[in-house]
Amino acid sequence: MIPDVTLRRSRQAHIATPRLETPFHARIAALDETNDWYSWAGYKAAHSVFDEELEYFAIRSTAALFDISPMVKYRISGPDAERYLNRLTLRDVAKLKAHRVQYTAWCDDHGHVLDDGTLFRLAPDTFRLCCQERHLPWLLDSAIGFDVEIAEETTEIAGLALQGPTSFAVLANAGFDGIEQLKPFQIAEFSHDDTRVTISRTGFTGDLGYELFVPAGAALSLWDRLWMAGRNLGIRAIGYAALNRTRIEAGFIVANADFMTAEAALRADRARLPDEIGLDWLVDAEKPFFNGRHAILEARRNQSLKYILVGLEIEGNIPAEGAIVYHRKKHEAGLVSAAIWSPLAKRNIAIATLERPYGSRIVDDLWVEIYASRELQYQKMMKRATIVPRPFIKLDRRTATPPGLF
């Protein structure tokens, strides 16, 4: 029999199990002033580093470094890699050329979205799939009959997002010659120490930006190289809170925040088809086979889609995070999943899921119910909401090639 004291300590150790530290943790911890950490896929990640608002303005005004190492990464390779991924994902992978990236999503057999992410074609038969959740069992089951190798490389590959108007200047200063030729969603490899760093012109901010992937052992030297190159260009380390503000401005969605993934949904009616979360444009209906194809196209034919994801502009300046959306102030129409007052757009914006026909056939007389704290007392406000296109902001510098030196 295990002594009570041993059992107690075992339970406490289980509760106190520390989160993993990313390869960049030492540098971020040295800069940290807020001690504001959260758990991302089992890793200790910064929610903020020094000030959430100033970190947001670093993204929009200079350059910001965000640690994306916890992002789940799979390497998929082999003679059937393209054919396998074409069967798995919504888009036509045959159209994805080597050294290019595409945003995509994948579904179960019922057409419900399992996750979204980015697919990097590193070579003709080699891909990297990056996503929010872990899907190795699903990927392996889906690979039956295909000549492919699938391996998770999350711990082996460190990742950094370098975003903002001076991000190109930082990379140029750091000696990445030829970086000015990189177009949006293009990949290139560069020398770094005794290894190679893969740089893609991608990001989650709607701004000029890049993502860098390097073997974990070279992570700190890469950070130092960028930090030194950006010291006169306003480079700052940031946390997720600031990044989240910019992704809302860009109209991007987050799995299990703006929609529930099919594997995470506890109730069957919480799962979503691509068309119900604004990802209908990803679906290549010309492909003969892909997971969920029949269910997705059947819902379109039968007009049985139940939900729609929309952008909202809300009167006033109080963010409507988590607010219920009403029609004519009395009929519940949906829920706001993400909202901010946008400093760049100078608008109160939100992303919301509405239950059809609201948002599709009925688009007028929409309201949100906001509860704002006023001197330790909540005040209920009904604010008018207008459906508007996403993204809420568009920055020319995001796609300009070569990028400008700001």
Coordinates of C-alpha atoms in Angstrom, one line a residue:
M1 CA 0.0 0.0 0.0
I2 CA 1.3 3.5 -0.9
P3 CA 1.7 5.7 2.2
D4 CA -0.7 8.7 2.4
V5 CA 2.1 11.2 2.4
T6 CA 3.6 9.6 -0.8
L7 CA 0.2 9.6 -2.5
R8 CA -0.3 13.2 -1.6
R9 CA 3.0 14.3 -2.9
S10 CA 2.4 12.3 -6.1
R11 CA -0.9 14.1 -6.7
Q12 CA 0.7 17.5 -5.9
A13 CA 3.5 16.8 -8.3
H14 CA 1.0 16.0 -11.0
I15 CA -0.8 19.2 -10.4
A16 CA 2.4 21.2 -10.4
T17 CA 3.9 19.6 -13.5
P18 CA 5.6 22.6 -15.2
R19 CA 4.8 23.5 -18.7
L20 CA 7.4 23.0 -21.4
E21 CA 9.7 25.9 -22.3
T22 CA 10.2 26.8 -25.9
P23 CA 13.7 27.1 -27.4
F24 CA 13.3 30.9 -27.2
H25 CA 12.1 31.0 -23.6
A26 CA 15.3 32.2 -22.1
R27 CA 15.3 35.3 -24.2
I28 CA 11.7 36.1 -23.7
A29 CA 11.9 35.5 -19.9
A30 CA 14.8 37.9 -19.7
L31 CA 12.7 40.6 -21.3
D32 CA 9.5 39.8 -19.4
E33 CA 8.1 42.5 -17.1
T34 CA 4.5 41.4 -16.6
N35 CA 4.9 37.7 -15.6
D36 CA 1.8 37.0 -17.7
W37 CA 2.1 33.5 -19.0
Y38 CA -0.5 31.0 -20.4
S39 CA -0.4 27.4 -21.6
W40 CA -0.2 26.9 -25.4
A41 CA -0.2 23.2 -26.4
G42 CA 1.6 22.3 -23.2
Y43 CA 4.2 25.1 -23.5
K44 CA 4.7 28.2 -21.4
A45 CA 3.8 31.1 -23.6
A46 CA 3.7 34.9 -23.0
H47 CA 0.3 36.5 -22.9
S48 CA 2.1 39.8 -22.7
V49 CA 5.8 40.8 -22.2
F50 CA 5.9 44.4 -21.1
D51 CA 2.6 46.1 -22.0
E52 CA -0.2 44.7 -24.2
E53 CA -1.1 48.0 -25.8
L54 CA 2.4 49.0 -26.6
E55 CA 3.1 45.6 -27.9
Y56 CA 0.2 46.1 -30.3
F57 CA 1.7 49.4 -31.5
A58 CA 5.1 47.6 -32.0
I59 CA 3.4 45.3 -34.5
R60 CA 1.7 48.2 -36.3
S61 CA 4.6 50.7 -36.1
T62 CA 7.9 48.9 -36.0
A63 CA 8.7 45.2 -35.7
A64 CA 7.6 42.5 -33.3
L65 CA 8.9 39.1 -32.4
F66 CA 6.4 36.4 -31.4
D67 CA 7.3 32.9 -30.4
I68 CA 5.3 30.4 -32.5
S69 CA 7.3 27.3 -31.5
P70 CA 4.3 25.7 -29.7
M71 CA 2.4 25.7 -33.0
V72 CA 2.0 22.0 -33.9
K73 CA 4.1 21.0 -36.9
Y74 CA 4.0 17.9 -39.0
R75 CA 6.4 16.8 -41.7
I76 CA 4.7 14.9 -44.5
S77 CA 6.9 13.4 -47.2
G78 CA 7.0 10.6 -49.7
P79 CA 6.0 9.8 -53.3
D80 CA 2.2 10.1 -52.4
A81 CA 2.5 13.2 -50.2
E82 CA 0.7 15.5 -52.7
R83 CA -2.0 12.9 -53.4
Y84 CA -2.5 12.2 -49.7
L85 CA -2.8 15.9 -48.8
N86 CA -5.1 16.5 -51.7
R87 CA -7.4 13.8 -50.2
L88 CA -7.0 15.3 -46.7
T89 CA -7.4 19.0 -47.2
L90 CA -10.0 21.3 -48.8
R91 CA -7.7 23.0 -51.4
D92 CA -6.0 21.6 -54.5
V93 CA -2.5 20.8 -53.3
A94 CA -1.5 20.1 -56.9
K95 CA -1.7 23.9 -57.5
L96 CA 0.7 24.5 -54.6
K97 CA 4.1 24.9 -56.1
A98 CA 7.4 24.1 -54.3
H99 CA 8.6 26.8 -52.0
R100 CA 5.0 28.1 -51.5
V101 CA 2.5 28.2 -48.7
Q102 CA -1.2 27.9 -48.7
Y103 CA -3.8 28.5 -45.9
T104 CA -6.1 25.5 -45.7
A105 CA -8.4 23.4 -43.6
W106 CA -9.4 19.8 -43.2
C107 CA -12.7 18.1 -42.2
D108 CA -14.1 14.8 -41.0
D109 CA -16.4 12.7 -43.1
H110 CA -19.4 14.7 -42.0
G111 CA -17.8 17.9 -43.5
H112 CA -17.1 19.4 -40.0
V113 CA -13.9 21.3 -39.7
L114 CA -11.2 19.5 -37.7
D115 CA -8.7 22.4 -37.9
D116 CA -7.3 25.1 -40.1
G117 CA -3.6 25.8 -40.7
T118 CA -0.8 26.5 -43.2
L119 CA 0.7 24.0 -45.6
F120 CA 4.3 24.6 -46.6
R121 CA 5.6 22.8 -49.7
L122 CA 9.3 22.6 -48.9
A123 CA 10.1 20.4 -51.9
P124 CA 8.1 18.5 -54.5
D125 CA 7.5 15.6 -52.2
T126 CA 8.0 17.2 -48.8
F127 CA 5.5 19.3 -46.8
R128 CA 5.1 20.9 -43.4
L129 CA 1.6 21.2 -42.0
C130 CA 1.2 23.8 -39.1
C131 CA -1.9 23.9 -37.0
Q132 CA -3.5 24.7 -33.7
E133 CA -4.4 21.2 -32.4
R134 CA -2.7 17.9 -32.5
H135 CA -4.0 15.5 -35.1
L136 CA -1.4 12.7 -35.5
P137 CA -3.9 9.8 -35.1
W138 CA -6.2 11.3 -37.7
L139 CA -3.4 12.0 -40.1
L140 CA -2.1 8.5 -39.7
D141 CA -5.5 6.9 -40.2
S142 CA -6.0 9.1 -43.3
A143 CA -2.7 7.9 -44.7
I144 CA -3.7 4.2 -45.1
G145 CA -3.0 3.2 -48.7
F146 CA -0.7 6.1 -49.3
D147 CA 3.1 5.9 -49.6
V148 CA 3.9 8.7 -47.1
E149 CA 5.8 9.3 -43.9
I150 CA 4.2 11.5 -41.2
A151 CA 6.2 12.8 -38.2
E152 CA 5.5 15.5 -35.7
E153 CA 8.4 17.9 -35.5
T154 CA 7.0 20.5 -33.0
T155 CA 9.9 20.0 -30.5
E156 CA 12.6 19.8 -33.2
I157 CA 11.7 23.0 -35.1
A158 CA 11.6 26.4 -33.4
G159 CA 9.5 29.1 -34.9
L160 CA 9.4 32.9 -34.8
A161 CA 6.9 35.4 -36.3
L162 CA 8.5 38.7 -37.2
Q163 CA 5.8 41.1 -38.0
G164 CA 5.4 44.8 -38.7
P165 CA 6.5 47.6 -41.1
T166 CA 10.2 47.4 -40.3
S167 CA 10.3 43.5 -40.4
F168 CA 11.8 43.5 -43.9
A169 CA 14.5 46.0 -42.8
V170 CA 15.3 43.8 -39.8
L171 CA 15.9 40.8 -42.0
A172 CA 17.9 42.8 -44.5
N173 CA 20.1 44.2 -41.7
A174 CA 20.5 40.6 -40.4
G175 CA 22.2 39.7 -43.6
F176 CA 19.5 37.6 -45.3
D177 CA 20.5 38.5 -48.8
G178 CA 17.7 38.3 -51.3
I179 CA 14.9 38.6 -48.8
E180 CA 13.5 41.5 -50.7
Q181 CA 12.5 39.1 -53.5
L182 CA 10.3 37.0 -51.3
K183 CA 6.6 37.4 -52.3
P184 CA 3.6 36.8 -50.0
F185 CA 3.2 33.1 -49.3
Q186 CA 6.6 32.3 -50.7
I187 CA 9.4 30.3 -48.9
A188 CA 13.1 30.6 -49.1
E189 CA 16.1 29.0 -47.2
F190 CA 19.0 31.0 -45.8
S191 CA 22.2 30.1 -44.0
H192 CA 22.3 30.5 -40.3
D193 CA 25.3 29.4 -38.2
D194 CA 25.9 25.8 -39.3
T195 CA 22.4 25.1 -40.4
R196 CA 19.6 26.6 -42.5
V197 CA 16.6 28.8 -41.6
T198 CA 13.4 28.6 -43.6
I199 CA 11.7 32.0 -44.0
S200 CA 8.2 32.4 -45.3
R201 CA 6.4 35.7 -46.1
T202 CA 3.4 34.8 -43.9
G203 CA 1.9 35.9 -40.6
F204 CA -1.3 36.3 -38.5
T205 CA -1.4 40.1 -38.3
G206 CA -2.5 41.3 -41.7
D207 CA 0.7 43.3 -41.8
L208 CA 4.1 43.0 -43.6
G209 CA 5.6 40.0 -41.9
Y210 CA 7.6 36.8 -42.0
E211 CA 7.8 33.5 -40.2
L212 CA 11.1 31.8 -39.5
F213 CA 11.7 28.1 -38.8
V214 CA 15.0 26.8 -37.6
P215 CA 16.3 23.6 -35.8
A216 CA 15.7 24.1 -32.0
G217 CA 19.5 24.1 -31.3
A218 CA 20.0 27.2 -33.3
A219 CA 17.0 29.1 -31.9
L220 CA 18.8 31.4 -29.5
S221 CA 21.5 32.4 -32.0
L222 CA 18.7 33.3 -34.5
W223 CA 16.9 35.4 -31.9
D224 CA 20.2 37.3 -31.1
R225 CA 20.8 37.8 -34.8
L226 CA 17.4 39.4 -35.3
W227 CA 17.5 41.4 -32.1
M228 CA 20.9 42.9 -32.9
A229 CA 19.7 43.7 -36.5
G230 CA 16.5 45.4 -35.2
R231 CA 17.8 47.3 -32.2
N232 CA 17.7 50.6 -34.2
L233 CA 14.4 49.6 -35.9
G234 CA 12.2 49.4 -32.8
I235 CA 12.1 45.6 -32.5
R236 CA 10.2 44.3 -29.5
A237 CA 9.1 41.0 -28.1
I238 CA 5.4 40.6 -27.8
G239 CA 2.8 38.2 -26.4
Y240 CA -0.4 36.7 -27.7
A241 CA -2.7 39.5 -26.4
A242 CA -1.2 42.0 -28.8
L243 CA -1.1 39.5 -31.7
N244 CA -4.8 38.7 -31.1
R245 CA -5.7 42.4 -31.5
T246 CA -4.1 42.5 -34.9
R247 CA -5.5 39.2 -36.1
I248 CA -9.0 40.5 -35.3
E249 CA -8.3 43.6 -37.4
A250 CA -7.2 41.3 -40.2
G251 CA -10.4 39.3 -39.8
F252 CA -8.6 36.0 -39.1
I253 CA -10.3 33.2 -37.1
V254 CA -8.9 31.0 -34.4
A255 CA -9.8 27.4 -33.8
N256 CA -11.7 26.7 -30.6
A257 CA -12.2 30.4 -30.1
D258 CA -14.2 31.6 -33.1
F259 CA -15.4 28.1 -34.0
M260 CA -15.3 24.7 -32.3
T261 CA -13.2 22.0 -34.0
A262 CA -15.0 18.7 -34.7
E263 CA -12.8 16.8 -32.2
A264 CA -13.2 19.4 -29.4
A265 CA -16.9 20.0 -29.7
L266 CA -18.8 18.2 -26.9
R267 CA -22.2 18.7 -28.6
A268 CA -22.8 17.6 -32.2
D269 CA -24.5 20.9 -33.1
R270 CA -21.3 22.9 -32.1
A271 CA -19.2 21.5 -35.0
R272 CA -19.2 23.6 -38.2
L273 CA -19.0 23.1 -41.9
P274 CA -16.4 25.3 -43.8
D275 CA -19.2 27.4 -45.3
E276 CA -20.5 28.2 -41.8
I277 CA -17.2 29.8 -40.6
G278 CA -16.3 31.8 -43.7
L279 CA -14.0 29.1 -45.2
D280 CA -16.2 28.3 -48.2
W281 CA -13.5 29.9 -50.5
L282 CA -11.1 27.1 -49.5
V283 CA -13.3 24.3 -50.8
D284 CA -12.1 23.1 -54.3
A285 CA -15.3 21.4 -55.5
E286 CA -13.5 20.4 -58.7
K287 CA -11.4 17.9 -56.7
P288 CA -13.1 14.5 -57.1
F289 CA -12.3 13.3 -53.6
F290 CA -11.5 14.9 -50.2
N291 CA -12.6 14.3 -46.7
G292 CA -16.1 15.7 -46.2
R293 CA -16.7 16.6 -49.8
H294 CA -20.1 14.9 -50.1
A295 CA -21.5 16.5 -46.9
I296 CA -20.2 20.0 -47.8
L297 CA -21.6 19.9 -51.3
E298 CA -24.9 18.3 -50.1
A299 CA -25.4 21.2 -47.6
R300 CA -24.9 23.7 -50.4
R301 CA -27.3 21.9 -52.7
N302 CA -30.0 21.5 -50.0
Q303 CA -29.3 25.0 -48.6
S304 CA -29.1 23.4 -45.1
L305 CA -26.3 25.6 -43.7
K306 CA -27.3 26.7 -40.3
Y307 CA -24.7 29.3 -39.4
I308 CA -22.7 32.2 -40.8
L309 CA -19.6 33.9 -39.6
V310 CA -19.6 37.7 -40.1
G311 CA -17.7 40.9 -39.3
L312 CA -19.5 43.5 -37.3
E313 CA -19.0 47.2 -36.7
I314 CA -20.6 48.2 -33.4
E315 CA -21.5 51.7 -32.3
G316 CA -19.5 53.2 -29.4
N317 CA -16.1 52.2 -28.3
I318 CA -16.6 49.4 -25.8
P319 CA -15.5 46.0 -27.1
A320 CA -18.4 43.5 -27.3
E321 CA -16.4 40.3 -26.4
G322 CA -18.8 37.5 -25.7
A323 CA -21.9 39.6 -26.3
I324 CA -25.1 38.1 -27.5
V325 CA -26.4 39.5 -30.9
Y326 CA -30.1 40.3 -31.1
H327 CA -32.4 41.1 -34.0
R328 CA -34.7 44.0 -33.1
K329 CA -33.4 43.9 -29.6
K330 CA -35.4 40.8 -28.6
H331 CA -34.7 37.7 -30.8
E332 CA -31.3 36.1 -30.2
A333 CA -29.4 35.9 -33.4
G334 CA -25.9 34.8 -32.4
L335 CA -22.8 35.4 -30.4
V336 CA -19.7 37.5 -30.6
S337 CA -16.5 35.5 -30.3
A338 CA -13.8 38.2 -30.8
A339 CA -14.0 42.0 -30.4
I340 CA -11.8 45.0 -29.9
W341 CA -11.8 48.7 -30.4
S342 CA -9.4 49.0 -33.3
P343 CA -6.8 51.8 -32.9
L344 CA -5.9 51.5 -36.6
A345 CA -9.4 51.3 -38.1
K346 CA -10.8 53.7 -35.4
R347 CA -13.8 51.4 -35.2
N348 CA -15.4 49.1 -32.7
I349 CA -15.2 45.7 -34.5
A350 CA -16.1 42.1 -33.8
I351 CA -16.3 38.7 -35.3
A352 CA -19.6 36.9 -34.6
T353 CA -21.4 33.7 -35.5
L354 CA -25.1 34.2 -36.4
E355 CA -27.8 31.6 -36.8
R356 CA -29.3 31.7 -40.3
P357 CA -31.4 33.5 -41.6
Y358 CA -29.7 36.2 -39.5
G359 CA -26.6 37.4 -41.3
S360 CA -27.7 35.9 -44.6
R361 CA -31.2 36.9 -45.5
I362 CA -31.8 39.2 -42.4
V363 CA -29.0 41.7 -42.1
D364 CA -30.7 44.8 -40.7
D365 CA -31.7 45.9 -37.2
L366 CA -29.0 43.9 -35.4
W367 CA -27.9 44.8 -31.8
V368 CA -25.4 43.6 -29.3
E369 CA -25.9 43.4 -25.5
I370 CA -22.8 44.7 -23.8
Y371 CA -22.2 44.8 -20.0
A372 CA -19.6 47.4 -19.1
S373 CA -18.2 47.8 -15.6
R374 CA -18.8 51.3 -14.2
E375 CA -17.3 51.9 -10.7
L376 CA -17.8 48.2 -9.6
Q377 CA -21.3 48.1 -11.1
Y378 CA -22.2 46.6 -14.5
Q379 CA -24.2 48.7 -16.9
K380 CA -26.2 47.0 -19.6
M381 CA -26.1 48.7 -23.0
M382 CA -27.7 47.8 -26.3
K383 CA -25.5 48.9 -29.2
R384 CA -26.4 48.8 -32.9
A385 CA -24.3 46.4 -35.0
T386 CA -23.8 46.5 -38.7
I387 CA -22.5 43.6 -40.8
V388 CA -19.3 44.7 -42.6
P389 CA -16.7 42.9 -44.8
R390 CA -13.6 41.3 -43.4
P391 CA -10.7 42.1 -43.2
F392 CA -11.5 45.3 -41.2
I393 CA -8.2 46.8 -42.3
K394 CA -6.1 46.4 -45.5
L395 CA -2.4 47.4 -45.5
D396 CA -0.7 47.8 -48.9
R397 CA 2.7 47.1 -47.3
R398 CA 1.5 43.5 -46.6
T399 CA 1.8 42.5 -50.3
A400 CA 4.2 45.1 -51.7
T401 CA 7.2 43.4 -53.4
P402 CA 9.9 44.5 -52.7
P403 CA 8.7 45.7 -49.3
G404 CA 9.3 49.3 -48.4
L405 CA 11.9 50.4 -45.8
F406 CA 9.8 52.1 -43.2

